[in-house]
């Protein structure tokens, strides 16, 4: 039983952060409450807001001298996080760090600990790493909590659960944990965001959830956030008359979300301005994109508004100091987002993967196809076999896994038209294959569900209660070079061996059967793979056709020992309590010769 006073949940979002907490007063959880977060909203002006925008503004020297970024607990703060960062960054985008969370998961040689953000900023502008930016958001939350609580209630001393996308691989999870530790949150647990969203729904329903869900149900969580689309499936089972929930599948990491929608709206408004004879340079277009974000959020949150005004500073000698004015209409907002991002599509539709140009600018690998419904169709088709493992109800001959319920998460789904389109498309697919329409699990607080669900989970973890079973969301494999004669121009054949099967529980450890040779004393490349569909592979299972797997970034390392020696070792895998994966190569004498944590992403 926890001796701490609060169960705390933190949603480290791509566009907004939130913090929820509940006191450990009784065995039964108290409904989590959202904490208002003090932050700079205008130069030198601090206000409490329920969300902390996930933006970091790196001011110039003149702004620092004016004390624009001072906080009650830090008068000399030399950067801004939150609402002022977003507002000022829309005017000076070269100094604004955004989408840091998305950079943590980029599969490339990008140095996540290197000072690369703001991406594309000119020389002379201060930069920070994606890890440092994430640290600053979490540090702000910790400082805000500590400033409003007593000395004995510091955030670092509470039961803290920090959320990550279900699609985050072990490397991105470890980088998130590293940012949390750097922010002073040593004792925290990671939880997948779709699970947190479902926990929030369970918390709101209390024991009545057992009457709303039944054994055989499959809950599809559609989470469209600021930067990502996260898809997960949860199956409801029954053991000895008691219902339980098991996470059975997660989707790929899809960089498609509110950021894309803001950009689409900006292009639409830009076209309207140009039709009126006005032109926008790149800086103005970036400012317009941020203005469209605010207009979108205001129109979604206020049903009484039909339009929202947009004002842009004009440029050029004739318009010095002038302002370009326009507006975003609700009708336009809905049509652009519904038809552009949630088009009607058949279940056999798949995201378009256009042929890429040979050279491209470096940056985030955004999804090429903006149609969320097509990504959903692909996901459900891939996961057809997931239901059988949990005795879920998908009819024989089905071409995709049939969900029975859908839970929405993410601020974009404040627009009922977007929820309605997803339900319409799902039901069309289900009807074609003889299944009942989905039931919508409603009543979700779309802005705060993840933080509230994380707080509820913290209570469940400490005091007991309904738990969503999960484990690793993928199976993981290590590449092993086969012994074969050398052939000019032909690389040595390679097979993959399972080191962590699908669903391996956090905190568990296992040894692979048999031995293999570890190259020692010289640099070697270690290859790793994953799969979201191979559910029956056990530890040590071999995959000869590695094309069936998704390759992860290789790791270059030098194992200790005599140069060129092939040392007999066995592999030990460990899924840590926070969900990262560690592999160790153990010699016969028990000595560890190599260790991989999946937190180093080097070519």
XYZ file of C-alpha atoms in Angstrom:
603
model
C 0.000 0.000 0.000
C 1.326 3.417 -0.933
C 2.369 5.723 1.923
C 2.170 8.768 -0.347
C -0.711 11.213 -0.167
C -1.683 11.530 -3.837
C -2.156 9.422 -6.936
C -0.956 11.719 -9.746
C -1.441 11.350 -13.493
C 0.473 13.409 -16.057
C -0.466 13.636 -19.717
C 2.666 14.746 -21.563
C 0.877 15.644 -24.789
C 2.206 16.746 -28.143
C 0.246 20.002 -27.945
C -0.960 20.167 -24.326
C 0.046 18.786 -20.940
C -2.358 18.116 -18.094
C -2.041 16.995 -14.479
C -4.694 15.221 -12.425
C -4.545 13.937 -8.860
C -6.610 12.192 -6.239
C -5.843 11.751 -2.541
C -5.262 8.337 -1.005
C -7.998 8.896 1.579
C -9.865 5.627 1.293
C -9.502 2.203 -0.261
C -11.926 3.272 -3.006
C -10.458 5.834 -5.415
C -11.576 9.448 -5.191
C -12.463 10.953 -8.618
C -9.303 12.614 -9.974
C -9.282 16.406 -10.122
C -7.488 18.517 -12.719
C -4.909 20.962 -11.368
C -4.877 24.483 -12.754
C -1.331 25.214 -13.890
C 0.219 28.666 -13.311
C 1.993 29.857 -16.458
C 3.016 33.008 -18.266
C 0.151 34.049 -20.552
C 1.453 37.487 -21.588
C 4.811 39.178 -20.927
C 5.200 39.363 -17.147
C 1.633 38.116 -16.563
C 0.936 34.747 -14.880
C -2.463 33.022 -14.786
C -3.774 29.559 -13.911
C -4.963 27.423 -16.817
C -6.211 23.794 -16.899
C -3.758 22.893 -19.678
C -0.095 23.697 -20.234
C 0.506 24.028 -23.995
C 3.494 21.859 -24.945
C 5.513 24.689 -26.454
C 8.827 26.176 -25.398
C 9.760 29.697 -26.465
C 13.447 30.653 -26.473
C 13.418 34.447 -26.102
C 15.940 36.986 -27.301
C 18.110 38.973 -24.917
C 15.803 42.008 -24.890
C 12.844 39.876 -23.790
C 14.821 38.383 -20.926
C 15.849 41.802 -19.701
C 12.211 42.834 -19.561
C 11.351 39.873 -17.280
C 8.747 38.592 -19.722
C 9.244 34.916 -18.788
C 9.492 35.229 -14.974
C 7.485 32.756 -12.897
C 6.454 33.055 -9.237
C 8.971 30.380 -8.275
C 11.697 31.429 -10.744
C 12.099 35.140 -11.461
C 15.097 34.468 -13.727
C 13.560 31.842 -16.003
C 15.258 32.252 -19.388
C 12.617 30.468 -21.461
C 8.834 30.148 -21.485
C 6.614 27.090 -21.561
C 2.873 27.158 -21.962
C 0.432 29.686 -23.352
C 2.817 32.640 -23.715
C 5.285 30.384 -25.513
C 2.557 29.435 -27.989
C 1.359 33.015 -28.470
C 4.795 34.588 -28.812
C 6.058 31.708 -30.917
C 3.266 32.285 -33.415
C 4.777 35.735 -33.965
C 8.420 34.581 -33.899
C 8.256 30.932 -35.068
C 12.049 30.590 -35.402
C 12.254 30.654 -31.600
C 9.418 28.213 -30.891
C 9.965 24.557 -29.981
C 6.957 22.407 -30.848
C 6.143 18.706 -31.315
C 9.082 17.660 -29.107
C 7.203 14.489 -28.175
C 7.007 13.413 -31.816
C 10.772 13.805 -32.168
C 11.329 11.268 -29.375
C 9.939 8.517 -31.587
C 11.617 9.380 -34.886
C 13.343 6.275 -36.249
C 16.450 7.844 -37.739
C 19.973 8.914 -36.935
C 18.641 12.149 -35.395
C 20.220 12.738 -32.004
C 17.257 13.011 -29.615
C 19.608 14.402 -26.986
C 21.153 16.883 -29.415
C 20.152 20.552 -29.666
C 18.065 20.307 -32.872
C 14.895 22.256 -31.974
C 13.419 24.585 -33.177
C 13.906 22.543 -36.327
C 15.203 24.631 -39.195
C 15.899 27.691 -37.022
C 18.639 29.974 -38.407
C 22.139 30.214 -37.001
C 22.391 32.214 -33.824
C 19.075 31.035 -32.380
C 19.352 29.005 -29.195
C 18.297 25.362 -29.588
C 17.397 22.515 -27.259
C 17.014 18.758 -27.651
C 13.663 16.922 -27.774
C 14.533 15.351 -24.427
C 15.360 18.754 -22.900
C 12.117 20.290 -24.186
C 10.121 17.407 -22.673
C 12.058 17.844 -19.442
C 11.084 21.521 -19.316
C 7.364 20.763 -19.608
C 7.571 18.169 -16.830
C 9.737 20.458 -14.715
C 7.126 23.207 -15.055
C 4.430 20.801 -13.854
C 6.558 19.669 -10.914
C 7.384 23.238 -9.899
C 3.747 24.336 -10.209
C 2.633 21.414 -8.048
C 5.337 22.031 -5.441
C 4.485 25.739 -5.279
C 0.855 24.960 -4.419
C 1.439 22.088 -1.960
C 3.169 21.731 1.373
C 6.774 20.663 1.895
C 5.711 17.133 2.695
C 3.679 16.818 -0.493
C 6.319 17.415 -3.160
C 5.419 15.866 -6.512
C 8.578 13.745 -6.522
C 7.263 12.015 -3.382
C 3.860 11.059 -4.838
C 2.765 8.049 -6.893
C 3.210 9.523 -10.389
C 2.020 7.878 -13.606
C 3.228 9.463 -16.854
C 1.520 8.590 -20.129
C 3.045 7.753 -23.521
C 1.498 6.766 -26.864
C 0.792 3.042 -27.093
C 2.777 3.093 -30.323
C 5.965 4.334 -28.622
C 8.742 1.765 -28.949
C 11.087 0.975 -26.026
C 13.549 3.657 -27.157
C 10.946 6.440 -27.093
C 9.652 5.187 -23.742
C 13.140 5.268 -22.259
C 13.728 8.813 -23.570
C 10.453 9.892 -21.958
C 11.512 8.302 -18.683
C 14.883 10.047 -18.977
C 13.142 13.410 -19.376
C 11.011 12.678 -16.310
C 14.036 11.784 -14.208
C 15.823 14.958 -15.347
C 12.737 16.924 -14.255
C 13.020 15.449 -10.764
C 10.446 12.657 -11.123
C 12.553 9.621 -10.291
C 9.743 7.368 -9.075
C 7.200 7.219 -11.864
C 5.476 4.617 -13.992
C 4.680 4.806 -17.705
C 1.174 4.026 -18.984
C -0.131 3.878 -22.538
C -2.445 6.765 -23.381
C -5.340 4.690 -24.808
C -5.311 2.598 -21.633
C -5.371 5.814 -19.594
C -8.364 7.012 -21.619
C -10.217 3.775 -20.864
C -9.256 3.999 -17.182
C -10.812 7.474 -17.134
C -14.041 6.053 -18.548
C -13.981 3.259 -15.955
C -13.405 5.811 -13.176
C -16.379 7.877 -14.342
C -18.642 4.820 -14.544
C -17.680 3.211 -11.243
C -18.970 -0.333 -10.896
C -21.625 0.284 -13.555
C -19.018 -0.397 -16.254
C -19.562 -4.092 -15.592
C -23.136 -3.678 -16.833
C -22.128 -1.639 -19.900
C -19.390 -4.012 -21.073
C -19.676 -7.785 -21.302
C -17.413 -10.729 -21.991
C -16.560 -10.879 -25.685
C -16.664 -7.126 -26.213
C -13.783 -5.504 -28.076
C -13.217 -1.813 -27.362
C -11.566 0.204 -30.115
C -9.838 3.302 -28.743
C -9.413 5.976 -31.415
C -7.060 8.615 -30.023
C -6.293 11.502 -32.360
C -4.091 13.963 -30.519
C -2.124 16.998 -31.528
C 0.602 15.086 -33.315
C -0.357 11.426 -33.534
C -3.125 8.984 -34.295
C -3.023 6.163 -31.749
C -5.187 3.066 -32.267
C -5.636 0.340 -29.670
C -7.909 -2.625 -29.030
C -9.030 -3.863 -25.613
C -10.845 -7.188 -25.147
C -13.250 -7.888 -22.293
C -12.952 -11.399 -20.869
C -14.321 -13.338 -17.939
C -12.613 -15.525 -15.340
C -14.536 -17.238 -12.567
C -17.479 -14.930 -13.126
C -15.355 -11.759 -12.962
C -14.832 -9.458 -15.936
C -11.321 -8.368 -16.891
C -9.882 -6.198 -19.664
C -6.863 -7.073 -21.791
C -5.078 -4.785 -24.262
C -4.718 -7.007 -27.328
C -3.320 -4.741 -30.032
C -1.794 -1.348 -30.749
C -1.223 0.397 -34.039
C 1.870 1.845 -35.629
C 3.163 5.276 -34.639
C 1.276 7.516 -37.083
C 2.334 11.164 -37.161
C -1.091 12.465 -38.056
C -3.214 14.648 -35.813
C -4.247 18.140 -34.878
C -1.035 19.641 -36.274
C -1.965 18.358 -39.737
C -5.470 19.728 -39.340
C -4.195 23.175 -38.355
C -2.036 23.163 -41.470
C -4.970 22.154 -43.679
C -7.080 24.983 -42.246
C -4.209 27.438 -42.764
C -3.948 26.473 -46.436
C -7.698 27.022 -46.831
C -7.590 30.461 -45.183
C -4.476 31.382 -47.156
C -6.294 30.602 -50.410
C -9.151 32.861 -49.315
C -6.734 35.714 -48.544
C -4.913 35.281 -51.852
C -8.229 35.339 -53.705
C -8.689 38.789 -52.186
C -5.365 39.992 -53.564
C -3.215 39.459 -50.451
C 0.015 37.450 -50.273
C 1.661 35.724 -47.311
C 5.332 35.025 -46.759
C 6.551 31.950 -44.874
C 6.614 33.651 -41.471
C 3.059 34.918 -41.938
C 1.899 31.446 -42.982
C 3.411 29.965 -39.828
C 1.609 32.622 -37.804
C -1.597 31.792 -39.690
C -1.196 28.106 -38.805
C -1.040 28.945 -35.100
C -4.017 31.303 -35.480
C -6.016 28.505 -37.107
C -5.146 26.264 -34.162
C -6.673 28.789 -31.760
C -9.696 29.299 -33.993
C -10.239 25.533 -34.211
C -10.036 25.093 -30.444
C -12.392 28.007 -29.774
C -14.975 26.829 -32.298
C -14.823 23.270 -30.929
C -15.216 24.392 -27.324
C -17.886 27.087 -27.859
C -21.033 25.948 -29.583
C -22.345 29.525 -29.654
C -19.679 30.684 -32.144
C -20.340 30.476 -35.878
C -17.041 32.140 -36.829
C -13.766 33.078 -35.178
C -11.673 36.110 -36.228
C -8.090 35.775 -37.448
C -5.669 38.705 -37.578
C -2.165 38.656 -39.095
C 0.478 41.349 -39.012
C 1.073 42.653 -42.539
C 4.548 43.055 -43.978
C 6.042 45.366 -46.571
C 6.601 49.114 -46.725
C 3.059 49.973 -47.816
C 1.437 47.959 -45.073
C 3.936 48.561 -42.274
C 2.132 48.145 -38.999
C -1.094 47.086 -40.728
C -3.131 43.983 -40.120
C -4.719 41.420 -42.433
C -8.061 40.260 -41.074
C -10.216 37.284 -41.974
C -12.177 34.601 -40.152
C -12.661 30.847 -39.947
C -16.252 29.660 -40.274
C -17.539 26.639 -38.362
C -18.960 25.206 -41.592
C -15.525 25.413 -43.214
C -13.863 23.927 -40.157
C -16.079 20.862 -40.191
C -15.974 20.310 -43.943
C -12.182 20.594 -44.188
C -11.594 18.253 -41.264
C -14.357 15.717 -41.913
C -13.825 15.247 -45.617
C -10.086 15.794 -45.543
C -9.189 13.576 -42.592
C -12.190 11.267 -42.094
C -13.447 10.505 -45.609
C -15.855 7.659 -46.265
C -13.768 4.676 -47.299
C -14.283 0.964 -47.836
C -12.811 -1.544 -45.429
C -10.376 -2.595 -48.145
C -9.049 0.983 -48.430
C -5.458 1.493 -47.409
C -3.364 4.622 -46.801
C -1.729 5.890 -49.972
C 2.031 5.488 -49.877
C 3.157 7.761 -52.670
C 6.522 7.300 -54.338
C 8.935 9.544 -52.478
C 11.186 12.142 -54.080
C 14.794 10.999 -54.007
C 15.855 13.951 -51.874
C 13.766 15.549 -49.151
C 14.251 17.934 -46.275
C 15.030 16.306 -42.962
C 12.350 16.484 -40.296
C 9.463 14.553 -38.798
C 8.237 11.614 -40.929
C 4.615 12.695 -41.162
C 2.052 10.240 -42.519
C 1.736 10.617 -46.271
C -2.006 9.952 -46.307
C -4.131 12.190 -44.021
C -7.172 9.863 -44.113
C -7.544 8.532 -40.565
C -10.307 6.189 -41.748
C -7.881 4.455 -44.129
C -5.307 3.999 -41.371
C -8.093 2.558 -39.226
C -9.104 0.101 -41.965
C -5.512 -1.093 -42.294
C -5.134 -1.474 -38.522
C -8.286 -3.559 -38.056
C -7.346 -5.805 -40.985
C -3.854 -6.393 -39.583
C -5.247 -7.299 -36.173
C -7.808 -9.847 -37.370
C -6.081 -12.601 -35.400
C -6.000 -10.644 -32.159
C -9.626 -11.315 -31.270
C -9.341 -15.090 -31.423
C -6.717 -15.104 -28.685
C -9.219 -13.443 -26.305
C -12.355 -15.252 -27.567
C -13.733 -11.968 -28.825
C -16.657 -11.845 -31.220
C -15.450 -11.612 -34.793
C -17.464 -13.816 -37.191
C -15.909 -16.560 -39.265
C -14.853 -15.291 -42.689
C -14.376 -11.709 -41.490
C -11.761 -9.635 -43.280
C -11.036 -7.394 -40.302
C -11.352 -7.471 -36.524
C -14.863 -6.404 -35.537
C -14.961 -3.990 -32.573
C -18.177 -3.891 -30.542
C -17.471 -0.563 -28.805
C -15.544 2.596 -29.607
C -13.995 5.091 -27.197
C -12.840 8.442 -28.550
C -9.985 10.451 -27.125
C -8.227 13.638 -28.162
C -9.375 17.225 -28.421
C -10.244 17.014 -32.112
C -13.165 14.751 -31.249
C -14.902 17.623 -29.498
C -16.379 18.044 -32.958
C -19.344 15.666 -32.922
C -19.211 15.521 -36.704
C -15.811 13.796 -36.510
C -17.027 11.209 -34.020
C -20.136 10.706 -36.128
C -18.139 10.071 -39.291
C -15.914 7.455 -37.626
C -18.979 5.644 -36.255
C -20.681 5.846 -39.650
C -17.685 4.334 -41.424
C -17.193 1.597 -38.821
C -20.854 0.604 -38.944
C -20.809 0.440 -42.731
C -17.917 -2.036 -42.547
C -19.559 -4.075 -39.791
C -22.949 -4.256 -41.532
C -21.291 -5.545 -44.704
C -19.953 -8.516 -42.739
C -23.060 -9.180 -40.660
C -22.097 -7.619 -37.318
C -24.012 -5.277 -35.040
C -23.233 -1.515 -34.948
C -20.626 -0.321 -32.461
C -21.637 1.171 -29.137
C -20.004 4.507 -28.303
C -18.595 4.719 -24.769
C -19.560 8.330 -24.159
C -19.114 10.941 -21.452
C -15.349 11.340 -21.853
C -13.518 14.551 -20.896
C -11.513 14.711 -24.106
C -8.969 17.294 -22.897
C -8.246 15.665 -19.553
C -9.181 11.982 -19.864
C -5.609 10.770 -20.183
C -4.395 12.626 -17.077
C -7.453 11.546 -15.073
C -7.077 7.943 -16.205
C -3.405 7.935 -15.263
C -4.295 9.177 -11.768
C -6.968 6.479 -11.443
C -4.429 3.853 -12.525
C -1.953 5.126 -9.919
C -4.605 4.474 -7.279
C -5.435 1.033 -8.684
C -1.757 0.140 -8.812
C -1.252 1.078 -5.170
C -4.543 -0.057 -3.606
C -5.870 -2.709 -5.979
C -8.823 -2.703 -8.369
C -9.635 -3.317 -11.996
C -6.473 -3.418 -14.107
C -6.102 -3.476 -17.880
C -3.684 -6.261 -18.663
C -1.136 -5.396 -21.267
C 2.568 -6.211 -21.329
C 4.670 -5.463 -24.382
C 2.586 -4.200 -27.292
C 4.889 -5.904 -29.786
C 7.093 -8.944 -30.046
C 10.812 -8.096 -30.241
C 13.609 -9.931 -32.033
C 17.380 -9.806 -32.372
C 19.136 -10.461 -35.687
C 21.574 -13.375 -35.851
C 24.009 -13.853 -38.720
C 24.025 -17.374 -40.134
C 27.215 -19.291 -40.782
C 27.554 -19.457 -44.582
C 30.355 -19.265 -47.202
C 31.154 -15.722 -48.355
C 29.769 -14.757 -51.778
C 30.884 -11.520 -53.508
C 28.176 -8.875 -53.384
C 25.827 -10.977 -51.245
C 25.481 -10.111 -47.537
C 25.522 -12.975 -45.040
C 22.068 -14.455 -44.427
C 20.357 -13.430 -41.202
C 17.536 -14.810 -39.084
C 15.673 -13.205 -36.200
C 15.139 -14.712 -32.755
C 12.355 -13.631 -30.401
C 13.752 -12.034 -27.240
C 10.467 -10.655 -25.859
C 7.128 -12.149 -26.948
C 3.925 -10.170 -27.351
C 2.429 -9.385 -23.952
C 5.580 -9.963 -21.885
C 4.733 -8.353 -18.557
C 6.566 -5.378 -17.098
C 9.145 -6.398 -14.503
C 9.621 -9.898 -15.966
C 12.911 -11.446 -17.087
C 13.714 -14.464 -19.229
C 16.727 -16.254 -20.730
C 16.764 -17.366 -24.347
C 17.438 -21.073 -24.889
C 20.831 -22.125 -26.274
C 23.969 -20.151 -27.010
C 25.196 -17.943 -29.798
C 28.486 -16.257 -30.630
C 29.135 -12.647 -29.581
C 31.751 -10.735 -31.580
C 34.077 -9.107 -29.041
C 36.797 -6.466 -29.027
C 35.754 -4.664 -32.214
C 32.807 -2.512 -33.365
C 29.840 -4.572 -34.484
C 26.337 -3.743 -35.615
C 23.435 -5.300 -33.743
C 20.107 -5.498 -35.552
C 16.710 -5.563 -33.877
C 13.168 -6.124 -35.151
C 9.572 -5.993 -33.941
C 6.113 -7.215 -34.928
C 2.582 -6.223 -33.899
C 0.969 -9.295 -35.498
C 3.097 -12.326 -34.467
C 1.233 -13.161 -31.240
C 2.181 -16.813 -30.784
C 5.977 -16.547 -30.946
C 7.635 -17.593 -27.708
C 11.073 -16.686 -26.363
C 13.655 -18.191 -28.704
C 11.261 -18.604 -31.656
C 13.069 -18.097 -34.973
C 11.890 -16.064 -37.952
C 13.830 -16.912 -41.095
C 12.150 -14.350 -43.339
C 12.954 -11.047 -41.650
C 10.850 -9.237 -44.285
C 7.860 -10.208 -42.109
C 9.192 -7.964 -39.340
C 9.712 -4.236 -38.836
C 13.379 -3.378 -38.440
C 14.338 -1.024 -35.634
C 17.371 1.268 -35.725
C 20.579 -0.795 -35.405
C 22.940 -0.268 -32.496
C 26.706 -0.161 -32.918
C 28.639 -1.368 -29.890
C 31.904 -3.010 -28.921
C 31.605 -5.972 -26.573
C 34.417 -6.440 -24.097
C 36.911 -9.195 -24.909
C 39.639 -10.252 -27.300
C 39.384 -8.520 -30.700
C 37.747 -10.770 -33.278
C 36.794 -13.509 -30.824
C 33.412 -15.214 -31.109
C 32.458 -15.679 -27.473
C 29.693 -18.149 -26.520
C 26.907 -16.244 -24.707
C 23.240 -16.563 -23.899
C 20.812 -13.662 -24.054
C 18.783 -12.445 -21.096
C 15.855 -10.095 -21.751
C 14.163 -7.898 -19.172
C 11.080 -5.730 -19.535
C 11.567 -3.033 -16.910
C 8.733 -1.844 -14.658
C 8.334 1.278 -16.811
C 8.021 -0.762 -20.013
C 11.461 -0.406 -21.610
C 13.377 -3.405 -22.916
C 16.874 -4.414 -21.804
C 18.991 -7.171 -23.335
C 22.168 -8.596 -21.795
C 24.695 -10.989 -23.350
C 25.933 -13.276 -20.575
C 29.123 -15.379 -20.815
C 29.257 -18.916 -19.433
C 30.953 -17.680 -16.272
C 28.020 -15.342 -15.593
C 29.868 -12.197 -16.689
C 27.853 -9.640 -18.636
C 29.687 -8.834 -21.888
C 27.182 -6.557 -23.662
C 23.984 -4.753 -22.698
C 21.395 -2.929 -24.786
C 18.678 -0.693 -23.347
C 16.983 0.486 -26.544
C 17.585 4.029 -25.354
C 20.579 4.532 -27.659
C 19.603 5.114 -31.278
C 22.759 5.319 -33.307
C 23.495 4.338 -36.864
